[in-house]
Tab-separated table of C-alpha atoms in Angstrom:
chain	number	residue	atom	x	y	z
A	1	MET	CA	-41.450	-36.027	-37.066
A	2	LEU	CA	-43.322	-38.834	-36.661
A	3	ARG	CA	-46.447	-37.071	-35.757
A	4	LYS	CA	-45.656	-35.331	-38.945
A	5	LEU	CA	-45.118	-38.639	-40.718
A	6	ARG	CA	-48.463	-40.018	-39.166
A	7	LEU	CA	-50.035	-36.375	-40.943
A	8	ILE	CA	-49.151	-36.804	-43.961
A	9	LEU	CA	-50.193	-40.684	-44.205
A	10	ALA	CA	-53.755	-40.077	-43.340
A	11	ILE	CA	-53.895	-36.735	-45.689
A	12	VAL	CA	-53.275	-38.929	-48.353
A	13	CYS	CA	-55.675	-41.974	-47.703
A	14	PHE	CA	-58.537	-39.349	-46.129
A	15	SER	CA	-57.876	-37.415	-49.728
A	16	LEU	CA	-57.611	-40.844	-51.757
A	17	ILE	CA	-60.574	-42.347	-50.158
A	18	THR	CA	-62.974	-39.585	-50.640
A	19	LEU	CA	-61.954	-38.961	-54.264
A	20	LEU	CA	-63.003	-42.706	-54.452
A	21	PHE	CA	-66.744	-41.789	-53.638
A	22	LEU	CA	-66.076	-38.352	-55.608
A	23	ASP	CA	-65.258	-39.500	-58.883
A	24	PHE	CA	-67.984	-40.212	-61.424
A	25	SER	CA	-65.763	-41.591	-63.920
A	26	GLY	CA	-65.287	-44.741	-62.130
A	27	THR	CA	-60.909	-44.329	-63.238
A	28	LEU	CA	-59.243	-43.997	-59.731
A	29	HIS	CA	-60.274	-47.717	-58.682
A	30	ALA	CA	-58.308	-48.932	-60.480
A	31	TRP	CA	-54.990	-47.315	-58.739
A	32	PHE	CA	-56.666	-46.679	-55.126
A	33	GLY	CA	-59.404	-49.170	-55.400
A	34	TRP	CA	-57.448	-50.753	-52.960
A	35	LEU	CA	-57.639	-48.792	-49.812
A	36	ALA	CA	-61.380	-49.101	-49.550
A	37	LYS	CA	-60.349	-53.180	-49.334
A	38	ILE	CA	-58.132	-52.768	-46.599
A	39	GLN	CA	-60.791	-50.949	-44.472
A	40	PHE	CA	-61.333	-53.441	-41.287
A	41	ILE	CA	-65.421	-53.888	-41.611
A	42	PRO	CA	-65.497	-54.610	-45.315
A	43	ALA	CA	-62.318	-56.876	-44.639
A	44	LEU	CA	-64.245	-59.015	-41.793
A	45	LEU	CA	-68.099	-59.310	-44.011
A	46	ALA	CA	-65.240	-60.043	-47.225
A	47	LEU	CA	-63.724	-62.636	-44.759
A	48	ASN	CA	-60.751	-61.896	-46.121
A	49	ALA	CA	-58.174	-63.128	-43.447
A	50	GLY	CA	-54.876	-61.343	-44.297
A	51	ILE	CA	-56.387	-57.652	-44.099
A	52	ILE	CA	-57.450	-58.366	-40.865
A	53	LEU	CA	-54.831	-60.154	-39.784
A	54	LEU	CA	-52.659	-57.377	-40.853
A	55	TRP	CA	-54.401	-54.747	-39.072
A	56	ILE	CA	-54.284	-57.346	-35.565
A	57	LEU	CA	-50.507	-57.571	-36.115
A	58	ALA	CA	-50.163	-53.530	-36.598
A	59	THR	CA	-52.380	-52.525	-33.767
A	60	LEU	CA	-50.492	-55.146	-31.377
A	61	LEU	CA	-47.297	-53.715	-32.235
A	62	PHE	CA	-47.964	-49.745	-32.836
A	63	GLY	CA	-51.511	-49.039	-31.129
A	64	ARG	CA	-54.592	-48.021	-33.084
A	65	VAL	CA	-52.730	-46.475	-36.088
A	66	TYR	CA	-55.373	-47.667	-37.954
A	67	CYS	CA	-57.712	-45.266	-36.537
A	68	SER	CA	-55.363	-42.241	-36.943
A	69	VAL	CA	-53.848	-43.449	-40.466
A	70	ILE	CA	-56.278	-45.159	-42.796
A	71	CYS	CA	-60.355	-44.476	-41.116
A	72	PRO	CA	-61.913	-42.044	-42.832
A	73	LEU	CA	-64.226	-41.091	-40.459
A	74	GLY	CA	-61.784	-41.361	-38.220
A	75	ILE	CA	-59.321	-38.665	-39.960
A	76	PHE	CA	-62.312	-36.591	-40.536
A	77	GLN	CA	-63.372	-36.496	-37.235
A	78	ASP	CA	-59.801	-34.901	-36.626
A	79	VAL	CA	-60.141	-32.460	-39.609
A	80	VAL	CA	-63.492	-30.639	-37.623
A	81	SER	CA	-61.921	-31.228	-34.226
A	82	ARG	CA	-59.274	-29.003	-35.939
A	83	ILE	CA	-60.989	-26.378	-37.356
A	84	SER	CA	-62.866	-26.368	-33.918
A	85	GLY	CA	-59.989	-25.359	-32.048
A	86	SER	CA	-58.581	-22.495	-34.723
A	87	ARG	CA	-61.845	-20.881	-34.085
A	88	LYS	CA	-61.857	-20.716	-30.690
A	89	LYS	CA	-58.479	-19.737	-30.674
A	90	LYS	CA	-57.560	-22.283	-27.978
A	91	LYS	CA	-55.047	-24.550	-28.962
A	92	TYR	CA	-55.613	-26.648	-25.606
A	93	ARG	CA	-58.968	-27.277	-24.996
A	94	PHE	CA	-59.685	-31.388	-24.354
A	95	ALA	CA	-59.725	-32.448	-20.470
A	96	TYR	CA	-59.089	-36.478	-19.614
A	97	SER	CA	-62.572	-38.430	-18.625
A	98	PRO	CA	-62.528	-41.954	-17.273
A	99	ALA	CA	-63.856	-43.794	-20.275
A	100	LEU	CA	-67.522	-45.108	-20.854
A	101	SER	CA	-66.929	-48.759	-21.053
A	102	TRP	CA	-70.646	-49.918	-20.473
A	103	LEU	CA	-71.387	-47.836	-23.688
A	104	ARG	CA	-68.436	-48.763	-25.837
A	105	TYR	CA	-69.199	-52.538	-25.261
A	106	ALA	CA	-72.480	-52.486	-25.505
A	107	MET	CA	-72.131	-50.805	-28.363
A	108	LEU	CA	-69.629	-54.166	-30.001
A	109	ALA	CA	-72.222	-56.291	-28.301
A	110	LEU	CA	-75.241	-54.799	-30.633
A	111	PHE	CA	-73.086	-54.380	-33.605
A	112	VAL	CA	-72.078	-58.522	-33.143
A	113	ILE	CA	-75.410	-59.736	-32.327
A	114	ALA	CA	-76.436	-57.532	-35.740
A	115	LEU	CA	-73.865	-59.168	-37.952
A	116	LEU	CA	-74.922	-62.753	-36.253
A	117	ALA	CA	-78.258	-61.950	-36.835
A	118	GLY	CA	-77.770	-61.015	-40.845
A	119	ILE	CA	-79.245	-57.375	-39.951
A	120	GLY	CA	-77.698	-55.287	-42.488
A	121	SER	CA	-78.614	-51.853	-41.876
A	122	LEU	CA	-78.227	-51.727	-38.158
A	123	VAL	CA	-74.604	-53.191	-39.330
A	124	ALA	CA	-73.865	-50.563	-42.137
A	125	LEU	CA	-75.001	-47.706	-39.061
A	126	LEU	CA	-72.691	-48.591	-37.479
A	127	ASP	CA	-69.741	-49.342	-39.590
A	128	PRO	CA	-67.480	-46.991	-39.782
A	129	TYR	CA	-66.645	-46.523	-43.312
A	130	GLY	CA	-69.893	-47.042	-44.448
A	131	ALA	CA	-70.459	-44.213	-42.480
A	132	TYR	CA	-68.059	-41.891	-44.149
A	133	GLY	CA	-68.742	-43.208	-47.584
A	134	ARG	CA	-72.431	-42.360	-47.540
A	135	ILE	CA	-71.606	-38.779	-46.243
A	136	ALA	CA	-69.287	-38.881	-49.238
A	137	GLN	CA	-71.284	-40.367	-51.537
A	138	ASN	CA	-74.809	-38.361	-50.876
A	139	LEU	CA	-73.713	-35.125	-49.623
A	140	PHE	CA	-70.110	-34.083	-50.834
A	141	ALA	CA	-70.421	-35.582	-54.617
A	142	PRO	CA	-73.450	-33.523	-55.450
A	143	VAL	CA	-71.050	-30.347	-54.934
A	144	TRP	CA	-68.220	-32.244	-56.764
A	145	THR	CA	-70.628	-32.603	-59.713
A	146	TRP	CA	-72.025	-29.108	-59.367
A	147	LEU	CA	-68.252	-27.922	-59.492
A	148	ASN	CA	-67.669	-30.147	-62.389
A	149	ASN	CA	-70.292	-28.781	-64.352
A	150	GLY	CA	-69.523	-25.657	-63.991
A	151	LEU	CA	-66.127	-26.044	-64.948
A	152	ALA	CA	-67.548	-27.330	-67.952
A	153	PHE	CA	-70.207	-24.828	-68.682
A	154	LEU	CA	-66.845	-22.193	-68.720
A	155	ALA	CA	-64.934	-25.408	-71.012
A	156	GLU	CA	-67.428	-25.704	-73.629
A	157	ARG	CA	-67.651	-22.117	-73.782
A	158	ALA	CA	-63.919	-21.923	-74.352
A	159	GLU	CA	-64.605	-24.497	-76.954
A	160	SER	CA	-62.588	-27.212	-74.859
A	161	TYR	CA	-64.221	-30.546	-73.963
A	162	ALA	CA	-61.772	-30.877	-70.831
A	163	PHE	CA	-64.707	-30.869	-68.347
A	164	TYR	CA	-68.203	-32.623	-69.170
A	165	SER	CA	-71.487	-31.778	-67.669
A	166	VAL	CA	-73.274	-35.129	-65.417
A	167	GLU	CA	-76.546	-35.025	-64.239
A	168	VAL	CA	-76.988	-34.446	-60.301
A	169	TRP	CA	-79.721	-36.463	-58.823
A	170	LEU	CA	-81.107	-37.572	-55.059
A	171	LYS	CA	-80.421	-41.393	-55.061
A	172	GLY	CA	-82.141	-42.281	-51.670
A	173	ALA	CA	-84.156	-39.243	-49.255
A	174	ALA	CA	-84.183	-41.944	-46.929
A	175	THR	CA	-80.131	-42.439	-46.955
A	176	PHE	CA	-80.138	-38.683	-47.755
A	177	ALA	CA	-81.235	-37.957	-44.992
A	178	ILE	CA	-79.229	-40.423	-42.450
A	179	ALA	CA	-76.497	-39.220	-44.154
A	180	ALA	CA	-76.796	-35.974	-43.217
A	181	VAL	CA	-77.933	-36.781	-39.444
A	182	THR	CA	-74.669	-38.655	-39.513
A	183	LEU	CA	-72.575	-35.984	-40.328
A	184	VAL	CA	-74.265	-33.401	-37.793
A	185	VAL	CA	-73.642	-35.534	-34.896
A	186	LEU	CA	-70.254	-36.238	-36.022
A	187	THR	CA	-69.660	-32.759	-36.196
A	188	VAL	CA	-70.520	-31.928	-33.128
A	189	LEU	CA	-69.306	-34.722	-30.898
A	190	ALA	CA	-65.654	-33.550	-32.752
A	191	TRP	CA	-66.482	-30.094	-32.551
A	192	ARG	CA	-66.957	-30.303	-29.008
A	193	ASN	CA	-64.546	-33.498	-27.883
A	194	GLY	CA	-62.607	-34.409	-30.660
A	195	ARG	CA	-62.871	-38.526	-30.734
A	196	THR	CA	-65.893	-39.088	-28.667
A	197	TYR	CA	-67.570	-41.420	-31.393
A	198	CYS	CA	-64.288	-43.689	-31.975
A	199	ASN	CA	-63.563	-44.207	-27.946
A	200	THR	CA	-67.913	-44.801	-27.644
A	201	VAL	CA	-70.038	-45.993	-30.552
A	202	CYS	CA	-67.484	-47.068	-33.073
A	203	PRO	CA	-67.210	-51.303	-33.003
A	204	VAL	CA	-63.578	-51.234	-34.426
A	205	GLY	CA	-62.249	-48.369	-31.824
A	206	THR	CA	-63.976	-50.696	-29.295
A	207	VAL	CA	-61.849	-54.358	-30.575
A	208	LEU	CA	-58.728	-51.960	-31.305
A	209	GLY	CA	-58.846	-50.263	-28.087
A	210	PHE	CA	-58.956	-53.833	-26.844
A	211	LEU	CA	-55.705	-54.989	-28.470
A	212	SER	CA	-54.232	-51.629	-27.987
A	213	LYS	CA	-53.916	-51.956	-24.108
A	214	TYR	CA	-51.444	-54.932	-25.223
A	215	SER	CA	-49.099	-52.838	-28.084
A	216	LEU	CA	-45.613	-53.833	-27.487
A	217	PHE	CA	-44.669	-49.648	-28.806
A	218	ARG	CA	-46.891	-46.967	-26.737
A	219	PRO	CA	-46.573	-43.181	-25.537
A	220	VAL	CA	-45.421	-43.711	-22.456
A	221	ILE	CA	-44.708	-40.937	-19.648
A	222	ASP	CA	-41.847	-40.765	-17.643
A	223	GLU	CA	-43.039	-39.272	-13.805
A	224	LYS	CA	-39.319	-37.636	-13.235
A	225	LYS	CA	-39.496	-35.184	-16.698
A	226	CYS	CA	-43.199	-34.826	-15.987
A	227	ASN	CA	-44.123	-31.557	-14.152
A	228	ALA	CA	-47.430	-31.874	-14.575
A	229	CYS	CA	-48.358	-28.676	-16.467
A	230	SER	CA	-51.260	-30.618	-18.557
A	231	LEU	CA	-50.463	-29.446	-21.815
A	232	CYS	CA	-50.449	-33.234	-22.837
A	233	SER	CA	-54.136	-34.013	-21.183
A	234	ARG	CA	-56.033	-30.852	-22.809
A	235	GLN	CA	-53.888	-31.538	-26.595
A	236	CYS	CA	-55.481	-35.197	-25.829
A	237	LYS	CA	-58.379	-35.618	-28.682
A	238	ALA	CA	-59.275	-39.271	-26.897
A	239	SER	CA	-58.914	-38.154	-23.378
A	240	CYS	CA	-57.310	-40.523	-22.274
A	241	ILE	CA	-54.640	-38.841	-20.472
A	242	ASP	CA	-54.591	-38.883	-16.880
A	243	TYR	CA	-51.621	-36.490	-16.013
A	244	LYS	CA	-51.951	-36.031	-12.150
A	245	ARG	CA	-51.834	-39.845	-12.480
A	246	HIS	CA	-49.269	-40.301	-15.072
A	247	GLU	CA	-51.163	-42.599	-16.878
A	248	ILE	CA	-52.217	-42.833	-20.378
A	249	ASP	CA	-55.818	-44.987	-21.063
A	250	TYR	CA	-54.162	-47.090	-23.981
A	251	SER	CA	-57.811	-48.329	-25.035
A	252	ARG	CA	-58.604	-45.177	-26.078
A	253	CYS	CA	-55.668	-43.687	-27.408
A	254	VAL	CA	-55.620	-43.184	-31.400
A	255	ALA	CA	-51.627	-42.899	-31.398
A	256	CYS	CA	-51.903	-39.786	-32.895
A	257	MET	CA	-48.693	-38.923	-31.614
A	258	ASP	CA	-50.202	-35.020	-30.255
A	259	CYS	CA	-48.833	-35.166	-27.157
A	260	ILE	CA	-45.454	-35.907	-28.116
A	261	ASP	CA	-45.388	-33.257	-29.835
A	262	THR	CA	-46.947	-31.015	-27.078
A	263	CYS	CA	-45.099	-31.768	-24.303
A	264	LYS	CA	-42.241	-28.651	-23.834
A	265	HIS	CA	-39.980	-31.359	-21.027
A	266	GLY	CA	-40.104	-34.434	-23.468
A	267	ALA	CA	-41.619	-36.666	-20.798
A	268	ILE	CA	-43.508	-37.973	-22.940
A	269	ARG	CA	-41.820	-40.881	-25.474
A	270	TYR	CA	-43.257	-43.340	-28.083
A	271	THR	CA	-41.221	-46.471	-26.947
A	272	LEU	CA	-41.349	-50.123	-25.644
A	273	ARG	CA	-43.952	-50.426	-23.269
A	274	LYS	CA	-42.830	-51.431	-19.615
A	275	LYS	CA	-44.284	-54.042	-17.728
A	276	THR	CA	-46.929	-53.120	-15.272
A	277	THR	CA	-46.887	-53.466	-11.521
A	278	GLY	CA	-49.337	-55.217	-9.282
A	279	ASP	CA	-50.206	-51.775	-7.785
A	280	GLU	CA	-50.210	-49.738	-10.890
A	281	LYS	CA	-52.840	-52.069	-12.095
A	282	GLU	CA	-54.980	-51.720	-9.993
A	283	LYS	CA	-54.964	-48.315	-9.527
A	284	ILE	CA	-55.286	-48.112	-13.592
A	285	GLU	CA	-58.051	-50.530	-13.253
A	286	LYS	CA	-59.941	-48.296	-10.460
A	287	GLY	CA	-59.284	-45.510	-12.391
A	288	THR	CA	-61.355	-46.906	-15.514
A	289	SER	CA	-64.201	-48.361	-13.603
A	290	ASP	CA	-64.689	-44.606	-12.066
A	291	ALA	CA	-68.736	-42.740	-11.997
A	292	THR	CA	-68.703	-41.125	-15.316
A	293	ARG	CA	-68.194	-37.557	-15.341
A	294	LYS	CA	-70.103	-36.413	-18.024
A	295	ASN	CA	-72.599	-38.658	-20.379
A	296	PHE	CA	-71.725	-37.313	-23.940
A	297	LEU	CA	-75.037	-38.116	-25.578
A	298	THR	CA	-77.664	-36.401	-22.913
A	299	GLY	CA	-78.538	-32.938	-24.578
A	300	VAL	CA	-78.086	-34.079	-28.169
A	301	GLY	CA	-81.259	-33.662	-29.451
A	302	LEU	CA	-81.058	-33.265	-33.681
A	303	LEU	CA	-84.316	-32.135	-35.923
A	304	LEU	CA	-83.295	-33.116	-39.419
A	305	GLY	CA	-85.343	-30.236	-41.583
A	306	THR	CA	-84.495	-30.445	-44.879
A	307	ALA	CA	-85.928	-29.331	-48.272
A	308	VAL	CA	-84.022	-31.302	-51.524
A	309	VAL	CA	-85.575	-29.699	-54.397
A	310	LYS	CA	-83.828	-30.885	-57.350
A	311	ALA	CA	-83.450	-28.514	-60.059
A	312	GLN	CA	-83.999	-30.222	-63.825
A	313	GLU	CA	-84.100	-29.003	-67.067
A	314	LYS	CA	-87.906	-29.276	-68.688
A	315	LYS	CA	-87.908	-32.485	-70.793
A	316	VAL	CA	-90.227	-32.536	-74.287
A	317	ASP	CA	-90.830	-34.419	-77.201
A	318	GLY	CA	-90.628	-33.362	-80.774
A	319	GLY	CA	-93.563	-31.194	-80.264
A	320	LEU	CA	-94.652	-28.837	-77.236
A	321	ALA	CA	-95.399	-32.134	-75.106
A	322	VAL	CA	-94.172	-32.699	-71.965
A	323	ILE	CA	-92.178	-36.189	-71.524
A	324	LEU	CA	-93.081	-37.697	-68.087
A	325	ASP	CA	-90.432	-39.493	-66.664
A	326	LYS	CA	-90.661	-43.240	-65.710
A	327	LYS	CA	-91.772	-44.599	-62.685
A	328	ILE	CA	-90.260	-47.574	-60.608
A	329	PRO	CA	-92.246	-50.206	-61.177
A	330	ASN	CA	-93.287	-52.154	-57.878
A	331	ARG	CA	-91.394	-55.092	-57.863
A	332	SER	CA	-92.068	-58.013	-56.128
A	333	THR	CA	-88.667	-58.964	-55.343
A	334	PRO	CA	-85.924	-56.572	-55.440
A	335	LEU	CA	-83.276	-56.747	-58.230
A	336	VAL	CA	-79.617	-56.518	-56.586
A	337	PRO	CA	-76.708	-56.291	-59.120
A	338	PRO	CA	-75.066	-58.990	-61.212
A	339	GLY	CA	-72.159	-60.705	-58.440
A	340	ALA	CA	-74.430	-59.830	-55.527
A	341	GLN	CA	-75.639	-64.103	-56.062
A	342	GLY	CA	-79.211	-63.055	-54.761
A	343	LEU	CA	-80.455	-61.223	-51.653
A	344	ARG	CA	-79.713	-62.764	-48.961
A	345	HIS	CA	-75.732	-62.844	-49.898
A	346	LEU	CA	-75.875	-58.733	-50.488
A	347	THR	CA	-77.915	-58.183	-47.185
A	348	ALA	CA	-75.120	-60.694	-44.943
A	349	ARG	CA	-72.189	-58.551	-46.146
A	350	CYS	CA	-72.867	-55.247	-47.466
A	351	THR	CA	-71.862	-52.527	-45.430
A	352	GLY	CA	-74.067	-49.350	-47.722
A	353	CYS	CA	-70.918	-47.475	-47.870
A	354	GLN	CA	-72.297	-46.438	-51.659
A	355	LEU	CA	-68.852	-47.309	-53.526
A	356	CYS	CA	-70.752	-49.353	-55.950
A	357	VAL	CA	-73.560	-46.399	-56.069
A	358	ALA	CA	-71.019	-44.145	-56.759
A	359	VAL	CA	-69.097	-45.458	-59.561
A	360	CYS	CA	-72.489	-46.746	-61.973
A	361	PRO	CA	-72.050	-45.283	-64.986
A	362	ASN	CA	-76.118	-45.885	-66.227
A	363	GLY	CA	-77.466	-44.954	-62.935
A	364	VAL	CA	-79.144	-48.318	-62.104
A	365	LEU	CA	-77.645	-48.705	-58.783
A	366	ARG	CA	-79.580	-46.221	-55.712
A	367	PRO	CA	-80.126	-46.902	-51.951
A	368	SER	CA	-82.287	-49.352	-51.051
A	369	SER	CA	-84.892	-47.660	-48.432
A	370	GLY	CA	-86.194	-51.269	-46.647
A	371	LEU	CA	-86.051	-51.282	-43.404
A	372	GLU	CA	-84.433	-54.580	-43.677
A	373	THR	CA	-81.969	-53.383	-45.920
A	374	LEU	CA	-82.053	-49.690	-45.297
A	375	MET	CA	-78.806	-48.237	-47.621
A	376	GLN	CA	-78.565	-51.120	-49.375
A	377	PRO	CA	-78.396	-50.761	-52.942
A	378	ARG	CA	-81.197	-51.946	-55.471
A	379	MET	CA	-80.847	-51.858	-59.321
A	380	SER	CA	-83.719	-49.683	-61.110
A	381	TYR	CA	-84.096	-48.835	-64.557
A	382	GLU	CA	-85.135	-45.182	-64.748
A	383	ARG	CA	-82.419	-43.442	-65.543
A	384	GLY	CA	-80.842	-46.711	-67.389
A	385	TYR	CA	-79.906	-50.337	-67.947
A	386	CYS	CA	-77.621	-52.654	-66.470
A	387	ARG	CA	-74.682	-53.232	-69.393
A	388	PRO	CA	-73.533	-56.359	-70.078
A	389	GLU	CA	-70.085	-55.021	-70.497
A	390	CYS	CA	-70.168	-53.071	-67.630
A	391	VAL	CA	-68.850	-54.905	-64.123
A	392	LYS	CA	-67.171	-51.611	-62.211
A	393	CYS	CA	-69.812	-52.455	-58.850
A	394	SER	CA	-68.428	-55.982	-58.393
A	395	GLU	CA	-65.005	-54.675	-59.127
A	396	VAL	CA	-65.227	-51.700	-55.996
A	397	CYS	CA	-66.863	-53.662	-53.414
A	398	PRO	CA	-64.453	-54.357	-50.654
A	399	ALA	CA	-66.856	-55.838	-48.427
A	400	GLY	CA	-67.718	-58.982	-50.863
A	401	ALA	CA	-71.635	-58.179	-51.138
A	402	ILE	CA	-71.004	-58.173	-54.977
A	403	VAL	CA	-68.004	-60.841	-56.139
A	404	LYS	CA	-65.695	-59.804	-58.818
A	405	ILE	CA	-66.939	-60.958	-62.187
A	406	SER	CA	-65.703	-60.630	-65.930
A	407	PRO	CA	-68.207	-59.019	-68.711
A	408	ALA	CA	-67.897	-62.836	-69.912
A	409	ASP	CA	-69.751	-64.052	-66.478
A	410	LYS	CA	-71.861	-61.467	-66.566
A	411	SER	CA	-73.897	-62.092	-69.651
A	412	ALA	CA	-74.606	-65.218	-68.055
A	413	ILE	CA	-76.165	-64.334	-64.712
A	414	GLN	CA	-79.705	-64.185	-64.773
A	415	VAL	CA	-80.556	-61.415	-61.823
A	416	GLY	CA	-85.002	-61.482	-63.196
A	417	HIS	CA	-86.900	-61.938	-65.967
A	418	ALA	CA	-88.642	-59.684	-67.744
A	419	VAL	CA	-92.725	-59.178	-67.533
A	420	TRP	CA	-95.007	-57.625	-70.559
A	421	VAL	CA	-97.874	-55.483	-69.224
A	422	LYS	CA	-100.828	-55.445	-71.864
A	423	LYS	CA	-102.286	-52.475	-70.415
A	424	ASN	CA	-99.495	-50.118	-71.167
A	425	CYS	CA	-98.286	-51.626	-74.624
A	426	ILE	CA	-97.995	-48.980	-76.998
A	427	PRO	CA	-99.348	-51.248	-80.335
A	428	LEU	CA	-102.061	-52.159	-78.162
A	429	THR	CA	-103.051	-48.189	-76.578
A	430	ASP	CA	-102.063	-46.380	-79.517
A	431	GLY	CA	-102.139	-48.792	-82.461
A	432	VAL	CA	-98.777	-47.898	-83.531
A	433	ASP	CA	-96.194	-50.318	-84.262
A	434	CYS	CA	-93.178	-50.104	-81.881
A	435	GLY	CA	-90.384	-53.020	-81.060
A	436	ASN	CA	-87.746	-51.314	-78.899
A	437	CYS	CA	-87.691	-54.026	-75.880
A	438	ALA	CA	-86.584	-57.295	-78.859
A	439	ARG	CA	-84.783	-54.373	-80.639
A	440	HIS	CA	-82.487	-53.974	-77.696
A	441	CYS	CA	-82.453	-56.650	-75.469
A	442	PRO	CA	-78.586	-57.904	-75.918
A	443	SER	CA	-79.597	-61.948	-75.451
A	444	GLY	CA	-82.687	-61.780	-77.841
A	445	ALA	CA	-84.869	-62.763	-74.703
A	446	ILE	CA	-87.574	-61.021	-76.522
A	447	THR	CA	-89.298	-61.642	-80.282
A	448	MET	CA	-92.555	-59.779	-81.445
A	449	ILE	CA	-95.315	-62.008	-81.972
A	450	PRO	CA	-98.929	-60.729	-83.629
A	451	SER	CA	-101.519	-60.064	-80.630
A	452	ASP	CA	-103.811	-61.879	-82.401
A	453	PRO	CA	-102.364	-65.687	-83.250
A	454	ASP	CA	-105.688	-66.139	-85.995
A	455	MET	CA	-104.672	-62.784	-87.720
A	456	PRO	CA	-100.755	-62.071	-88.956
A	457	ASP	CA	-101.740	-58.928	-89.815
A	458	SER	CA	-102.615	-57.519	-86.063
A	459	PRO	CA	-100.570	-55.916	-84.045
A	460	GLN	CA	-96.821	-57.045	-82.792
A	461	ILE	CA	-96.435	-57.551	-78.897
A	462	PRO	CA	-93.643	-58.725	-77.142
A	463	ALA	CA	-93.048	-62.424	-76.036
A	464	VAL	CA	-90.377	-63.161	-73.451
A	465	ASN	CA	-88.620	-66.037	-73.607
A	466	ILE	CA	-87.966	-66.362	-69.645
A	467	GLU	CA	-84.783	-68.716	-69.880
A	468	ARG	CA	-82.533	-66.648	-72.058
A	469	CYS	CA	-83.578	-63.232	-70.198
A	470	ILE	CA	-80.428	-62.385	-67.778
A	471	GLY	CA	-82.762	-59.246	-66.207
A	472	CYS	CA	-80.498	-55.925	-67.528
A	473	GLY	CA	-83.539	-53.726	-67.932
A	474	ALA	CA	-82.646	-52.595	-71.638
A	475	CYS	CA	-86.315	-53.187	-72.290
A	476	GLU	CA	-87.438	-51.457	-69.444
A	477	ASN	CA	-85.418	-48.351	-69.603
A	478	LEU	CA	-86.202	-48.261	-73.608
A	479	CYS	CA	-89.856	-48.699	-73.454
A	480	PRO	CA	-91.345	-45.563	-74.582
A	481	ALA	CA	-94.319	-46.136	-72.203
A	482	ARG	CA	-94.892	-43.421	-69.841
A	483	PRO	CA	-94.962	-43.425	-66.608
A	484	PHE	CA	-95.520	-46.851	-66.284
A	485	SER	CA	-92.777	-49.139	-69.102
A	486	ALA	CA	-94.585	-51.689	-70.730
A	487	ILE	CA	-92.035	-53.776	-69.773
A	488	TYR	CA	-90.402	-54.577	-66.643
A	489	VAL	CA	-88.014	-56.757	-64.828
A	490	GLU	CA	-89.155	-59.054	-61.808
A	491	GLY	CA	-86.020	-59.783	-59.473
A	492	HIS	CA	-85.114	-63.378	-58.445
A	493	LYS	CA	-83.921	-64.175	-55.052
A	494	ASN	CA	-81.083	-65.936	-56.328
A	495	HIS	CA	-79.197	-65.392	-59.344
A	496	ARG	CA	-78.257	-68.879	-61.573
A	497	THR	CA	-76.364	-69.299	-64.806
A	498	ILE	CA	-78.200	-69.496	-67.776
């Protein structure tokens, strides 16, 4: 019964969290966005003491239920492991192995150092929730969108508008490659050895594993009933049951209850822990300090050779000339979303989960390719601009990297300012009237003035009032100049209210 309850909760949580990254409409976040905010590392970075305390108490009471029910990366590994077992037609395929404690605590120390030093890209790499988010957003979401577009095509032929077509585009080559490598590594490890990643690399698993050694409720082996059949050990995906000694390494046990369901003699029960005697404690410590039987990293070599081709319809203007795509201008300071407060705040707290990128309706957010800020969101205006009424990224961020703001707040936050580029401006290069930037500026920061002050009839050019500009990018996006806009937004390291 406990195992069935755990499976139901895990399937529901995993499905809903995955849908948060696949839902391009952003409607699910109003109902289930809290599932992202109760993830351990995002809650830690958001300084959400209530959530952290909740998981500490839950682990001290019931063991690592977070890892088996809430963490999407852990559940994903269970799915892969289950598929592997069914394909191999080998239900009992695992075996007990001593803990790689030196590796676990080395990875935890690396994570803590990166966290204190503000190395956001390294923190993002080690965060299990962020890792799964990147996989879902970069690898699963395009497939989901293509399926939606297929349904939209069929619905259109049936004169129905139940579905609408959405453009599929690669938001960041570096992040896509990292997501693909992560998926391959996790799949290989889970396919062969179940929860190896959780109990050797994951910093959340190490912290909660340390606490779960003192959990009040835990699986306990009754030596009198056990006949050493080894079924529990061979079914344990965490490889933490030593059936010969009748011992369970509770620091690695993820409370999946598979062993209880497997034991045919009722020798394993989920019950209150018993007091450990001095001899038993010595035996356990000796067992955990034995030499490692197998190094799971040996021989793992991965080569990602992926050619990503983006199929796109040919775009032409009113005649036959091809409209060139806009190119990203060379900004001295990157643009980060309103609510991020500035580069330093975002870099220190962002896990690179891509949830904000997934829900951005205007194609403004995409992952950074910079080494120190790898996978963290950056703004660019080739596909759209940051509309003043949209605050979706601030609503879904689980780590507090983008603080929740209202549309009224956003209209007064200056993330950057517009810069005019004379050599690209159409009134000067082509001798035609334009004024697109001034017409569409929502803050009224751009006015058109004569290019020659002494000649009122000279071509009109934009003049930017930096004090009123909020850096929304409407001018840059709607500028007809190609391939570089004649006006672009330069970012600010620290946002300010105007």
